[in-house]
Each structure stands twice: as C-alpha cells, then as structure tokens.
Amino acid sequence: MKKTKILIATAILGIATFVAIAADHIDAPAVQGGTSDITDFYAFRGENTSNLVLVANVQGLLTPGNTAAASFDERVLLEFNIDTDGDYIEDLVIQATPRDGKMYFFGPTAPTSTGLNSTIVSTTANAGVVDITNYGETAMIEEFAGMKFFAGPRDDPFFFDFNKYTEIIAGDATGFANPGDDTFAGSNVLSVVVEVPKSMIGGSGTINTWVESKRKQ
C-alpha cells in the first residue's frame, strides 16, 4: 500500500445526465505550472451511451517544443471521486498513478478513507494498466473488465479568450467577440482518460464527480 496525502489541486463538477465540464487553467501560485496542476476535468457519456468517460488534464500550457520532454510525475496520484448519494462525499474512487512509462488504474472501488488523504487501493479486482503514449505517437488504449484507459499528451481542448477577459475585468471591453481568440491554441496538456460502464458506478441516475491530484509524502 502506498500512502498519499496533502491535496494539491482540485477540479469539481456535478452532473445529472453525465454531461458537464469544468476548467481551471490559471491556478493558485502554489501549484501553477507544477506537475500536479489540474487544468481541466471533463465527464460525459461515451460513444457507447452505457459508459461514462472521465478525463483529467494536468500540466497545461505546454508548448509543442516542451511537450516531448513532459512526463507524468510518479509522486502524484490522480483520483477521480464519485458521489452516488448526494452527500458530496466520495463513495467510489478511480485512482491513476504512473510508474516506469505506464499508467496504473485502480477502481471504481470504495476508498479506504475520504477527504484529503488517500491510500492506493491496489487490492481491487477492477484494475488496469496502459502504456503512456509518447508525444506524436498514435494513442495507445487498453481495455480491461469493460473499462478503457489512456494516458499521454493531447492538444489542449479548452477554449478561452483570456486577453479579452482581462479587458472586460479592467473595464476596457463590454463583452467577448464571437468566436474570439483562443488563448490556449497550440498548447498541450497531459491527459488521463478512463471510460467506465455506468453499471459499475451505480447511484440513482444523478452523481457528483470531481478529480484531485495528491502528492506522495
């Protein structure tokens, strides 16, 4: 068992129909630009509508020149949290941790503890592993027990006109242009993706889900 504690960054959202989005590109100074910095969290129905797709993006604003050298931090655990009964406490977790060029996944399973501290639940029967895709390579996807897994660099999907936003906040503009300028165009992120059957999640049809990055202590 590996112990991880101290919450570094969190992106959170609630979903009723398994379609929602949240983002956080300009983060607090303590984590901005670090290997545990979450830029986006996405949750949506898969192409197979019986599945739920969860995506956590980290290490944003990577230039193409820097992406090849970027790597997942082996001291950082990404934890997808799922609340199935509406009390905003995780009932299930899916954990992702990198090691030696591979991303290991555990869950969905009940956490050993809730809140800021986590233990990797390596005894779960629901486990999978995928080779981390290198920059410029065809995406490597693995399937296990009805789940699908991916980890590697991807073009940043987030669209935001940050310069216009700054002008609006300063009172120098009244609104965004359509479509505006994509501040994050041409930049990349490191992405972790897991597709899981809804039957493995359970709940009444409405869930809350959020992702945390936690650094090993």
JSON list of C-alpha atoms in Angstrom, two decimals:
[
{"chain": "A", "resi": 1, "resn": "MET", "atom": "CA", "xyz": [0.00, 0.00, 0.00]},
{"chain": "A", "resi": 2, "resn": "LYS", "atom": "CA", "xyz": [1.25, 3.46, -0.87]},
{"chain": "A", "resi": 3, "resn": "LYS", "atom": "CA", "xyz": [0.14, 6.43, 1.25]},
{"chain": "A", "resi": 4, "resn": "THR", "atom": "CA", "xyz": [-0.53, 9.77, -0.41]},
{"chain": "A", "resi": 5, "resn": "LYS", "atom": "CA", "xyz": [-1.65, 12.89, 1.38]},
{"chain": "A", "resi": 6, "resn": "ILE", "atom": "CA", "xyz": [-1.97, 16.67, 1.08]},
{"chain": "A", "resi": 7, "resn": "LEU", "atom": "CA", "xyz": [-4.42, 17.83, -1.53]},
{"chain": "A", "resi": 8, "resn": "ILE", "atom": "CA", "xyz": [-2.60, 19.88, -4.18]},
{"chain": "A", "resi": 9, "resn": "ALA", "atom": "CA", "xyz": [-5.35, 20.84, -6.60]},
{"chain": "A", "resi": 10, "resn": "THR", "atom": "CA", "xyz": [-8.99, 20.07, -7.23]},
{"chain": "A", "resi": 11, "resn": "ALA", "atom": "CA", "xyz": [-11.39, 20.47, -10.11]},
{"chain": "A", "resi": 12, "resn": "ILE", "atom": "CA", "xyz": [-15.01, 19.74, -9.24]},
{"chain": "A", "resi": 13, "resn": "LEU", "atom": "CA", "xyz": [-18.34, 19.42, -11.02]},
{"chain": "A", "resi": 14, "resn": "GLY", "atom": "CA", "xyz": [-21.74, 17.85, -10.59]},
{"chain": "A", "resi": 15, "resn": "ILE", "atom": "CA", "xyz": [-23.55, 16.01, -13.37]},
{"chain": "A", "resi": 16, "resn": "ALA", "atom": "CA", "xyz": [-27.14, 14.85, -13.67]},
{"chain": "A", "resi": 17, "resn": "THR", "atom": "CA", "xyz": [-27.12, 13.46, -17.21]},
{"chain": "A", "resi": 18, "resn": "PHE", "atom": "CA", "xyz": [-23.46, 12.53, -17.39]},
{"chain": "A", "resi": 19, "resn": "VAL", "atom": "CA", "xyz": [-22.65, 15.59, -19.49]},
{"chain": "A", "resi": 20, "resn": "ALA", "atom": "CA", "xyz": [-20.76, 18.52, -17.91]},
{"chain": "A", "resi": 21, "resn": "ILE", "atom": "CA", "xyz": [-17.49, 20.43, -17.91]},
{"chain": "A", "resi": 22, "resn": "ALA", "atom": "CA", "xyz": [-15.25, 22.42, -15.56]},
{"chain": "A", "resi": 23, "resn": "ALA", "atom": "CA", "xyz": [-11.88, 24.08, -16.08]},
{"chain": "A", "resi": 24, "resn": "ASP", "atom": "CA", "xyz": [-9.12, 25.86, -14.17]},
{"chain": "A", "resi": 25, "resn": "HIS", "atom": "CA", "xyz": [-6.13, 26.98, -16.25]},
{"chain": "A", "resi": 26, "resn": "ILE", "atom": "CA", "xyz": [-4.85, 29.93, -14.24]},
{"chain": "A", "resi": 27, "resn": "ASP", "atom": "CA", "xyz": [-4.32, 28.33, -10.84]},
{"chain": "A", "resi": 28, "resn": "ALA", "atom": "CA", "xyz": [-3.05, 29.34, -7.41]},
{"chain": "A", "resi": 29, "resn": "PRO", "atom": "CA", "xyz": [0.70, 30.10, -7.23]},
{"chain": "A", "resi": 30, "resn": "ALA", "atom": "CA", "xyz": [1.36, 27.03, -5.06]},
{"chain": "A", "resi": 31, "resn": "VAL", "atom": "CA", "xyz": [0.54, 24.64, -7.91]},
{"chain": "A", "resi": 32, "resn": "GLN", "atom": "CA", "xyz": [0.54, 26.75, -11.10]},
{"chain": "A", "resi": 33, "resn": "GLY", "atom": "CA", "xyz": [2.89, 25.24, -13.64]},
{"chain": "A", "resi": 34, "resn": "GLY", "atom": "CA", "xyz": [3.65, 22.23, -11.45]},
{"chain": "A", "resi": 35, "resn": "THR", "atom": "CA", "xyz": [3.25, 18.55, -12.22]},
{"chain": "A", "resi": 36, "resn": "SER", "atom": "CA", "xyz": [0.15, 18.30, -10.02]},
{"chain": "A", "resi": 37, "resn": "ASP", "atom": "CA", "xyz": [-1.67, 21.29, -11.57]},
{"chain": "A", "resi": 38, "resn": "ILE", "atom": "CA", "xyz": [-5.10, 20.24, -12.90]},
{"chain": "A", "resi": 39, "resn": "THR", "atom": "CA", "xyz": [-6.17, 22.29, -15.92]},
{"chain": "A", "resi": 40, "resn": "ASP", "atom": "CA", "xyz": [-9.47, 20.58, -16.80]},
{"chain": "A", "resi": 41, "resn": "PHE", "atom": "CA", "xyz": [-11.86, 17.89, -15.69]},
{"chain": "A", "resi": 42, "resn": "TYR", "atom": "CA", "xyz": [-14.44, 16.53, -18.12]},
{"chain": "A", "resi": 43, "resn": "ALA", "atom": "CA", "xyz": [-17.23, 13.99, -17.59]},
{"chain": "A", "resi": 44, "resn": "PHE", "atom": "CA", "xyz": [-19.56, 12.87, -20.36]},
{"chain": "A", "resi": 45, "resn": "ARG", "atom": "CA", "xyz": [-21.37, 9.92, -21.89]},
{"chain": "A", "resi": 46, "resn": "GLY", "atom": "CA", "xyz": [-19.20, 7.74, -24.06]},
{"chain": "A", "resi": 47, "resn": "GLU", "atom": "CA", "xyz": [-19.85, 6.82, -27.67]},
{"chain": "A", "resi": 48, "resn": "ASN", "atom": "CA", "xyz": [-21.37, 3.78, -26.02]},
{"chain": "A", "resi": 49, "resn": "THR", "atom": "CA", "xyz": [-24.00, 5.67, -24.04]},
{"chain": "A", "resi": 50, "resn": "SER", "atom": "CA", "xyz": [-23.96, 3.00, -21.33]},
{"chain": "A", "resi": 51, "resn": "ASN", "atom": "CA", "xyz": [-20.48, 4.23, -20.38]},
{"chain": "A", "resi": 52, "resn": "LEU", "atom": "CA", "xyz": [-19.20, 7.28, -18.54]},
{"chain": "A", "resi": 53, "resn": "VAL", "atom": "CA", "xyz": [-15.95, 8.95, -19.65]},
{"chain": "A", "resi": 54, "resn": "LEU", "atom": "CA", "xyz": [-13.79, 10.82, -17.12]},
{"chain": "A", "resi": 55, "resn": "VAL", "atom": "CA", "xyz": [-10.88, 12.98, -18.27]},
{"chain": "A", "resi": 56, "resn": "ALA", "atom": "CA", "xyz": [-8.29, 14.75, -16.11]},
{"chain": "A", "resi": 57, "resn": "ASN", "atom": "CA", "xyz": [-5.81, 17.09, -17.81]},
{"chain": "A", "resi": 58, "resn": "VAL", "atom": "CA", "xyz": [-2.68, 18.28, -15.99]},
{"chain": "A", "resi": 59, "resn": "GLN", "atom": "CA", "xyz": [0.42, 20.36, -16.72]},
{"chain": "A", "resi": 60, "resn": "GLY", "atom": "CA", "xyz": [-1.22, 22.87, -19.01]},
{"chain": "A", "resi": 61, "resn": "LEU", "atom": "CA", "xyz": [0.26, 25.44, -21.40]},
{"chain": "A", "resi": 62, "resn": "LEU", "atom": "CA", "xyz": [2.87, 23.00, -22.74]},
{"chain": "A", "resi": 63, "resn": "THR", "atom": "CA", "xyz": [4.37, 24.29, -25.98]},
{"chain": "A", "resi": 64, "resn": "PRO", "atom": "CA", "xyz": [4.93, 21.75, -28.77]},
{"chain": "A", "resi": 65, "resn": "GLY", "atom": "CA", "xyz": [8.65, 22.08, -28.13]},
{"chain": "A", "resi": 66, "resn": "ASN", "atom": "CA", "xyz": [8.26, 21.23, -24.44]},
{"chain": "A", "resi": 67, "resn": "THR", "atom": "CA", "xyz": [5.66, 18.50, -24.75]},
{"chain": "A", "resi": 68, "resn": "ALA", "atom": "CA", "xyz": [8.04, 15.69, -25.73]},
{"chain": "A", "resi": 69, "resn": "ALA", "atom": "CA", "xyz": [10.02, 16.20, -22.52]},
{"chain": "A", "resi": 70, "resn": "ALA", "atom": "CA", "xyz": [6.96, 16.48, -20.27]},
{"chain": "A", "resi": 71, "resn": "SER", "atom": "CA", "xyz": [6.03, 13.45, -18.18]},
{"chain": "A", "resi": 72, "resn": "PHE", "atom": "CA", "xyz": [3.61, 12.39, -15.50]},
{"chain": "A", "resi": 73, "resn": "ASP", "atom": "CA", "xyz": [5.03, 12.76, -12.01]},
{"chain": "A", "resi": 74, "resn": "GLU", "atom": "CA", "xyz": [5.41, 9.38, -10.30]},
{"chain": "A", "resi": 75, "resn": "ARG", "atom": "CA", "xyz": [4.87, 11.09, -6.95]},
{"chain": "A", "resi": 76, "resn": "VAL", "atom": "CA", "xyz": [1.45, 12.43, -7.97]},
{"chain": "A", "resi": 77, "resn": "LEU", "atom": "CA", "xyz": [-1.75, 10.40, -7.70]},
{"chain": "A", "resi": 78, "resn": "LEU", "atom": "CA", "xyz": [-4.79, 11.43, -9.73]},
{"chain": "A", "resi": 79, "resn": "GLU", "atom": "CA", "xyz": [-8.04, 10.41, -8.06]},
{"chain": "A", "resi": 80, "resn": "PHE", "atom": "CA", "xyz": [-11.46, 10.55, -9.73]},
{"chain": "A", "resi": 81, "resn": "ASN", "atom": "CA", "xyz": [-14.07, 10.83, -6.97]},
{"chain": "A", "resi": 82, "resn": "ILE", "atom": "CA", "xyz": [-17.69, 9.78, -7.43]},
{"chain": "A", "resi": 83, "resn": "ASP", "atom": "CA", "xyz": [-20.53, 10.62, -5.04]},
{"chain": "A", "resi": 84, "resn": "THR", "atom": "CA", "xyz": [-23.59, 8.47, -5.77]},
{"chain": "A", "resi": 85, "resn": "ASP", "atom": "CA", "xyz": [-25.91, 9.50, -2.91]},
{"chain": "A", "resi": 86, "resn": "GLY", "atom": "CA", "xyz": [-25.74, 13.31, -2.99]},
{"chain": "A", "resi": 87, "resn": "ASP", "atom": "CA", "xyz": [-23.83, 13.94, 0.25]},
{"chain": "A", "resi": 88, "resn": "TYR", "atom": "CA", "xyz": [-20.75, 15.32, -1.56]},
{"chain": "A", "resi": 89, "resn": "ILE", "atom": "CA", "xyz": [-18.53, 12.65, -0.04]},
{"chain": "A", "resi": 90, "resn": "GLU", "atom": "CA", "xyz": [-16.86, 10.17, -2.38]},
{"chain": "A", "resi": 91, "resn": "ASP", "atom": "CA", "xyz": [-18.49, 6.74, -2.39]},
{"chain": "A", "resi": 92, "resn": "LEU", "atom": "CA", "xyz": [-16.21, 5.43, -5.14]},
{"chain": "A", "resi": 93, "resn": "VAL", "atom": "CA", "xyz": [-12.78, 6.37, -6.45]},
{"chain": "A", "resi": 94, "resn": "ILE", "atom": "CA", "xyz": [-10.82, 5.57, -9.58]},
{"chain": "A", "resi": 95, "resn": "GLN", "atom": "CA", "xyz": [-7.12, 6.12, -8.98]},
{"chain": "A", "resi": 96, "resn": "ALA", "atom": "CA", "xyz": [-4.42, 6.63, -11.61]},
{"chain": "A", "resi": 97, "resn": "THR", "atom": "CA", "xyz": [-0.71, 6.52, -10.83]},
{"chain": "A", "resi": 98, "resn": "PRO", "atom": "CA", "xyz": [2.25, 6.43, -13.26]},
{"chain": "A", "resi": 99, "resn": "ARG", "atom": "CA", "xyz": [5.24, 4.14, -12.97]},
{"chain": "A", "resi": 100, "resn": "ASP", "atom": "CA", "xyz": [8.03, 3.35, -15.46]},
{"chain": "A", "resi": 101, "resn": "GLY", "atom": "CA", "xyz": [6.20, 4.56, -18.58]},
{"chain": "A", "resi": 102, "resn": "LYS", "atom": "CA", "xyz": [2.84, 3.04, -17.68]},
{"chain": "A", "resi": 103, "resn": "MET", "atom": "CA", "xyz": [-0.30, 4.41, -16.03]},
{"chain": "A", "resi": 104, "resn": "TYR", "atom": "CA", "xyz": [-1.91, 2.09, -13.49]},
{"chain": "A", "resi": 105, "resn": "PHE", "atom": "CA", "xyz": [-5.62, 2.39, -12.68]},
{"chain": "A", "resi": 106, "resn": "PHE", "atom": "CA", "xyz": [-7.48, 1.07, -9.62]},
{"chain": "A", "resi": 107, "resn": "GLY", "atom": "CA", "xyz": [-11.27, 1.13, -9.18]},
{"chain": "A", "resi": 108, "resn": "PRO", "atom": "CA", "xyz": [-14.02, 2.06, -9.22]},
{"chain": "A", "resi": 109, "resn": "THR", "atom": "CA", "xyz": [-13.96, 0.97, -5.60]},
{"chain": "A", "resi": 110, "resn": "ALA", "atom": "CA", "xyz": [-14.81, 2.35, -2.19]},
{"chain": "A", "resi": 111, "resn": "PRO", "atom": "CA", "xyz": [-11.95, 4.45, -0.82]},
{"chain": "A", "resi": 112, "resn": "THR", "atom": "CA", "xyz": [-10.09, 3.35, 2.29]},
{"chain": "A", "resi": 113, "resn": "SER", "atom": "CA", "xyz": [-10.67, 6.86, 3.63]},
{"chain": "A", "resi": 114, "resn": "THR", "atom": "CA", "xyz": [-12.40, 10.01, 2.40]},
{"chain": "A", "resi": 115, "resn": "GLY", "atom": "CA", "xyz": [-11.10, 13.56, 2.25]},
{"chain": "A", "resi": 116, "resn": "LEU", "atom": "CA", "xyz": [-7.59, 14.86, 1.72]},
{"chain": "A", "resi": 117, "resn": "ASN", "atom": "CA", "xyz": [-5.59, 11.70, 2.45]},
{"chain": "A", "resi": 118, "resn": "SER", "atom": "CA", "xyz": [-5.64, 8.65, 0.18]},
{"chain": "A", "resi": 119, "resn": "THR", "atom": "CA", "xyz": [-4.22, 5.16, 0.05]},
{"chain": "A", "resi": 120, "resn": "ILE", "atom": "CA", "xyz": [-3.84, 3.44, -3.31]},
{"chain": "A", "resi": 121, "resn": "VAL", "atom": "CA", "xyz": [-6.40, 0.64, -3.36]},
{"chain": "A", "resi": 122, "resn": "SER", "atom": "CA", "xyz": [-4.14, -1.86, -5.11]},
{"chain": "A", "resi": 123, "resn": "THR", "atom": "CA", "xyz": [-6.17, -4.88, -3.96]},
{"chain": "A", "resi": 124, "resn": "THR", "atom": "CA", "xyz": [-9.22, -4.03, -6.06]},
{"chain": "A", "resi": 125, "resn": "ALA", "atom": "CA", "xyz": [-10.31, -6.53, -8.70]},
{"chain": "A", "resi": 126, "resn": "ASN", "atom": "CA", "xyz": [-11.03, -3.61, -11.02]},
{"chain": "A", "resi": 127, "resn": "ALA", "atom": "CA", "xyz": [-7.53, -2.68, -12.14]},
{"chain": "A", "resi": 128, "resn": "GLY", "atom": "CA", "xyz": [-5.93, -1.84, -15.45]},
{"chain": "A", "resi": 129, "resn": "VAL", "atom": "CA", "xyz": [-2.74, -0.56, -16.97]},
{"chain": "A", "resi": 130, "resn": "VAL", "atom": "CA", "xyz": [-1.85, 1.24, -20.21]},
{"chain": "A", "resi": 131, "resn": "ASP", "atom": "CA", "xyz": [1.44, 2.31, -21.76]},
{"chain": "A", "resi": 132, "resn": "ILE", "atom": "CA", "xyz": [1.76, 6.09, -21.63]},
{"chain": "A", "resi": 133, "resn": "THR", "atom": "CA", "xyz": [1.56, 7.40, -25.19]},
{"chain": "A", "resi": 134, "resn": "ASN", "atom": "CA", "xyz": [4.56, 9.49, -26.23]},
{"chain": "A", "resi": 135, "resn": "TYR", "atom": "CA", "xyz": [4.17, 12.83, -27.99]},
{"chain": "A", "resi": 136, "resn": "GLY", "atom": "CA", "xyz": [3.46, 12.36, -31.70]},
{"chain": "A", "resi": 137, "resn": "GLU", "atom": "CA", "xyz": [2.58, 8.66, -31.37]},
{"chain": "A", "resi": 138, "resn": "THR", "atom": "CA", "xyz": [-0.77, 7.05, -32.14]},
{"chain": "A", "resi": 139, "resn": "ALA", "atom": "CA", "xyz": [-2.87, 6.88, -28.99]},
{"chain": "A", "resi": 140, "resn": "MET", "atom": "CA", "xyz": [-2.47, 3.62, -27.08]},
{"chain": "A", "resi": 141, "resn": "ILE", "atom": "CA", "xyz": [-5.72, 2.46, -25.46]},
{"chain": "A", "resi": 142, "resn": "GLU", "atom": "CA", "xyz": [-6.17, -0.62, -23.29]},
{"chain": "A", "resi": 143, "resn": "GLU", "atom": "CA", "xyz": [-9.36, -2.37, -22.23]},
{"chain": "A", "resi": 144, "resn": "PHE", "atom": "CA", "xyz": [-9.95, -4.38, -19.07]},
{"chain": "A", "resi": 145, "resn": "ALA", "atom": "CA", "xyz": [-13.15, -5.59, -17.38]},
{"chain": "A", "resi": 146, "resn": "GLY", "atom": "CA", "xyz": [-15.31, -3.39, -19.62]},
{"chain": "A", "resi": 147, "resn": "MET", "atom": "CA", "xyz": [-13.22, -0.27, -18.94]},
{"chain": "A", "resi": 148, "resn": "LYS", "atom": "CA", "xyz": [-10.90, 1.64, -21.31]},
{"chain": "A", "resi": 149, "resn": "PHE", "atom": "CA", "xyz": [-7.76, 3.58, -20.39]},
{"chain": "A", "resi": 150, "resn": "PHE", "atom": "CA", "xyz": [-5.50, 6.21, -21.96]},
{"chain": "A", "resi": 151, "resn": "ALA", "atom": "CA", "xyz": [-2.67, 8.42, -20.70]},
{"chain": "A", "resi": 152, "resn": "GLY", "atom": "CA", "xyz": [-0.48, 10.81, -22.65]},
{"chain": "A", "resi": 153, "resn": "PRO", "atom": "CA", "xyz": [-0.14, 14.26, -24.23]},
{"chain": "A", "resi": 154, "resn": "ARG", "atom": "CA", "xyz": [-3.03, 15.83, -26.09]},
{"chain": "A", "resi": 155, "resn": "ASP", "atom": "CA", "xyz": [-3.88, 19.18, -27.64]},
{"chain": "A", "resi": 156, "resn": "ASP", "atom": "CA", "xyz": [-5.48, 21.39, -25.01]},
{"chain": "A", "resi": 157, "resn": "PRO", "atom": "CA", "xyz": [-9.24, 21.29, -25.80]},
{"chain": "A", "resi": 158, "resn": "PHE", "atom": "CA", "xyz": [-10.10, 24.29, -23.64]},
{"chain": "A", "resi": 159, "resn": "PHE", "atom": "CA", "xyz": [-11.16, 27.48, -25.50]},
{"chain": "A", "resi": 160, "resn": "PHE", "atom": "CA", "xyz": [-10.93, 30.82, -23.74]},
{"chain": "A", "resi": 161, "resn": "ASP", "atom": "CA", "xyz": [-10.10, 34.38, -24.79]},
{"chain": "A", "resi": 162, "resn": "PHE", "atom": "CA", "xyz": [-8.06, 35.34, -21.74]},
{"chain": "A", "resi": 163, "resn": "ASN", "atom": "CA", "xyz": [-6.89, 38.67, -23.15]},
{"chain": "A", "resi": 164, "resn": "LYS", "atom": "CA", "xyz": [-10.47, 39.81, -23.79]},
{"chain": "A", "resi": 165, "resn": "TYR", "atom": "CA", "xyz": [-11.45, 38.56, -20.33]},
{"chain": "A", "resi": 166, "resn": "THR", "atom": "CA", "xyz": [-8.71, 40.75, -18.83]},
{"chain": "A", "resi": 167, "resn": "GLU", "atom": "CA", "xyz": [-10.00, 43.74, -20.79]},
{"chain": "A", "resi": 168, "resn": "ILE", "atom": "CA", "xyz": [-13.55, 43.12, -19.54]},
{"chain": "A", "resi": 169, "resn": "ILE", "atom": "CA", "xyz": [-12.40, 42.87, -15.92]},
{"chain": "A", "resi": 170, "resn": "ALA", "atom": "CA", "xyz": [-10.44, 46.13, -16.33]},
{"chain": "A", "resi": 171, "resn": "GLY", "atom": "CA", "xyz": [-13.50, 47.88, -17.81]},
{"chain": "A", "resi": 172, "resn": "ASP", "atom": "CA", "xyz": [-11.88, 48.28, -21.22]},
{"chain": "A", "resi": 173, "resn": "ALA", "atom": "CA", "xyz": [-14.35, 45.99, -23.03]},
{"chain": "A", "resi": 174, "resn": "THR", "atom": "CA", "xyz": [-18.01, 45.11, -22.56]},
{"chain": "A", "resi": 175, "resn": "GLY", "atom": "CA", "xyz": [-18.11, 41.57, -23.90]},
{"chain": "A", "resi": 176, "resn": "PHE", "atom": "CA", "xyz": [-16.39, 38.77, -25.75]},
{"chain": "A", "resi": 177, "resn": "ALA", "atom": "CA", "xyz": [-16.02, 38.65, -29.52]},
{"chain": "A", "resi": 178, "resn": "ASN", "atom": "CA", "xyz": [-17.53, 35.76, -31.45]},
{"chain": "A", "resi": 179, "resn": "PRO", "atom": "CA", "xyz": [-15.63, 33.47, -31.65]},
{"chain": "A", "resi": 180, "resn": "GLY", "atom": "CA", "xyz": [-12.76, 35.46, -30.15]},
{"chain": "A", "resi": 181, "resn": "ASP", "atom": "CA", "xyz": [-9.11, 34.42, -29.85]},
{"chain": "A", "resi": 182, "resn": "ASP", "atom": "CA", "xyz": [-8.18, 31.07, -28.32]},
{"chain": "A", "resi": 183, "resn": "THR", "atom": "CA", "xyz": [-5.52, 31.88, -25.74]},
{"chain": "A", "resi": 184, "resn": "PHE", "atom": "CA", "xyz": [-4.61, 28.20, -25.41]},
{"chain": "A", "resi": 185, "resn": "ALA", "atom": "CA", "xyz": [-4.37, 27.41, -29.13]},
{"chain": "A", "resi": 186, "resn": "GLY", "atom": "CA", "xyz": [-1.28, 25.38, -29.94]},
{"chain": "A", "resi": 187, "resn": "SER", "atom": "CA", "xyz": [-0.64, 24.36, -26.34]},
{"chain": "A", "resi": 188, "resn": "ASN", "atom": "CA", "xyz": [-0.83, 20.84, -24.95]},
{"chain": "A", "resi": 189, "resn": "VAL", "atom": "CA", "xyz": [-1.70, 19.01, -21.75]},
{"chain": "A", "resi": 190, "resn": "LEU", "atom": "CA", "xyz": [-1.02, 15.60, -20.26]},
{"chain": "A", "resi": 191, "resn": "SER", "atom": "CA", "xyz": [-4.30, 13.72, -20.23]},
{"chain": "A", "resi": 192, "resn": "VAL", "atom": "CA", "xyz": [-5.61, 10.74, -18.26]},
{"chain": "A", "resi": 193, "resn": "VAL", "atom": "CA", "xyz": [-8.80, 9.16, -19.58]},
{"chain": "A", "resi": 194, "resn": "VAL", "atom": "CA", "xyz": [-10.90, 6.33, -18.18]},
{"chain": "A", "resi": 195, "resn": "GLU", "atom": "CA", "xyz": [-14.15, 5.04, -19.67]},
{"chain": "A", "resi": 196, "resn": "VAL", "atom": "CA", "xyz": [-16.24, 3.03, -17.23]},
{"chain": "A", "resi": 197, "resn": "PRO", "atom": "CA", "xyz": [-19.64, 1.31, -17.57]},
{"chain": "A", "resi": 198, "resn": "LYS", "atom": "CA", "xyz": [-22.36, 3.14, -15.66]},
{"chain": "A", "resi": 199, "resn": "SER", "atom": "CA", "xyz": [-23.33, -0.21, -14.17]},
{"chain": "A", "resi": 200, "resn": "MET", "atom": "CA", "xyz": [-20.04, -0.14, -12.24]},
{"chain": "A", "resi": 201, "resn": "ILE", "atom": "CA", "xyz": [-20.93, 3.27, -10.80]},
{"chain": "A", "resi": 202, "resn": "GLY", "atom": "CA", "xyz": [-24.49, 2.72, -9.64]},
{"chain": "A", "resi": 203, "resn": "GLY", "atom": "CA", "xyz": [-26.44, 5.50, -7.95]},
{"chain": "A", "resi": 204, "resn": "SER", "atom": "CA", "xyz": [-29.90, 6.86, -8.68]},
{"chain": "A", "resi": 205, "resn": "GLY", "atom": "CA", "xyz": [-29.05, 8.48, -12.01]},
{"chain": "A", "resi": 206, "resn": "THR", "atom": "CA", "xyz": [-27.56, 11.69, -10.60]},
{"chain": "A", "resi": 207, "resn": "ILE", "atom": "CA", "xyz": [-23.98, 11.74, -9.40]},
{"chain": "A", "resi": 208, "resn": "ASN", "atom": "CA", "xyz": [-21.37, 14.27, -8.33]},
{"chain": "A", "resi": 209, "resn": "THR", "atom": "CA", "xyz": [-17.83, 13.77, -9.53]},
{"chain": "A", "resi": 210, "resn": "TRP", "atom": "CA", "xyz": [-14.55, 15.62, -9.06]},
{"chain": "A", "resi": 211, "resn": "VAL", "atom": "CA", "xyz": [-10.85, 14.96, -9.51]},
{"chain": "A", "resi": 212, "resn": "GLU", "atom": "CA", "xyz": [-7.96, 15.55, -7.13]},
{"chain": "A", "resi": 213, "resn": "SER", "atom": "CA", "xyz": [-4.22, 15.45, -7.53]},
{"chain": "A", "resi": 214, "resn": "LYS", "atom": "CA", "xyz": [-2.34, 14.29, -4.43]},
{"chain": "A", "resi": 215, "resn": "ARG", "atom": "CA", "xyz": [1.38, 14.21, -3.85]},
{"chain": "A", "resi": 216, "resn": "LYS", "atom": "CA", "xyz": [3.09, 11.28, -2.13]},
{"chain": "A", "resi": 217, "resn": "GLN", "atom": "CA", "xyz": [4.54, 12.15, 1.26]}
]
